[in-house]
Steps between C-alpha positions, in 0.01 A plus 500: 500500500639838398554756775317823424670829570292742704413831336400744775257767382442792734151650504461857621204729542520811283289811455310336213492136609795262526841457346708186474865436425779244518817627665718254306357606162481878450291450184226316690258753642139605448201668661127442529187621672486200737708202606333260257565729205862560596557122537362443151709785362821370656443161331490676163812702579685181593395339171628805309828488692543131414440577131748788517767282660446232234532762223827613660619136491507488879336160498621384841373820669169466315464139618573594862233770486255273316537231766485737796226481758347839569460597865312819582602708800268752662555727798292395803323837515408473133385142555251595770385800297443284191326223696287716730252219551751312718417561862837586652409394853360163395795440267745588779337250734499232229879530459573541872592866485383803694207677327643831620834423335336408167298825505818699572705345219212532255494874567876538487536589868740210566780367278448140397793270584603220264394244761151650540468543124569131448255403777223711344579372149494135615174561688344658193613213276367245749166680504498502120555123490221448752266715291595306185385179669150633573211372286134589530209261477 
């Protein structure tokens, strides 16, 4: 099985919506009105970059990019703003964190440590998996 290279894409809130870019590839950037649009746009930009690299005979670089796995990164404040329907207190309790702390980081009052970031991310992913397993009768 081939190991996929990670392609981190940073999502940022802008005055008109969102922007997205890859630090490792200066030519990979875009904008959109919402996160879904910017994710779709970045896919197109990546495809154009692959074509460009192939035209420049940079086949190995094109293959690396083609086989990369996109990972989107979003600031915690932007996350809670985008997903307002998530009850911060209930989410905090579900991941074993202080509701007060989650409210503070979501408003930017407290800096998020790497350890806490990972705990919140793992809790969110666990919740997502649990939700994916739900079926209605």
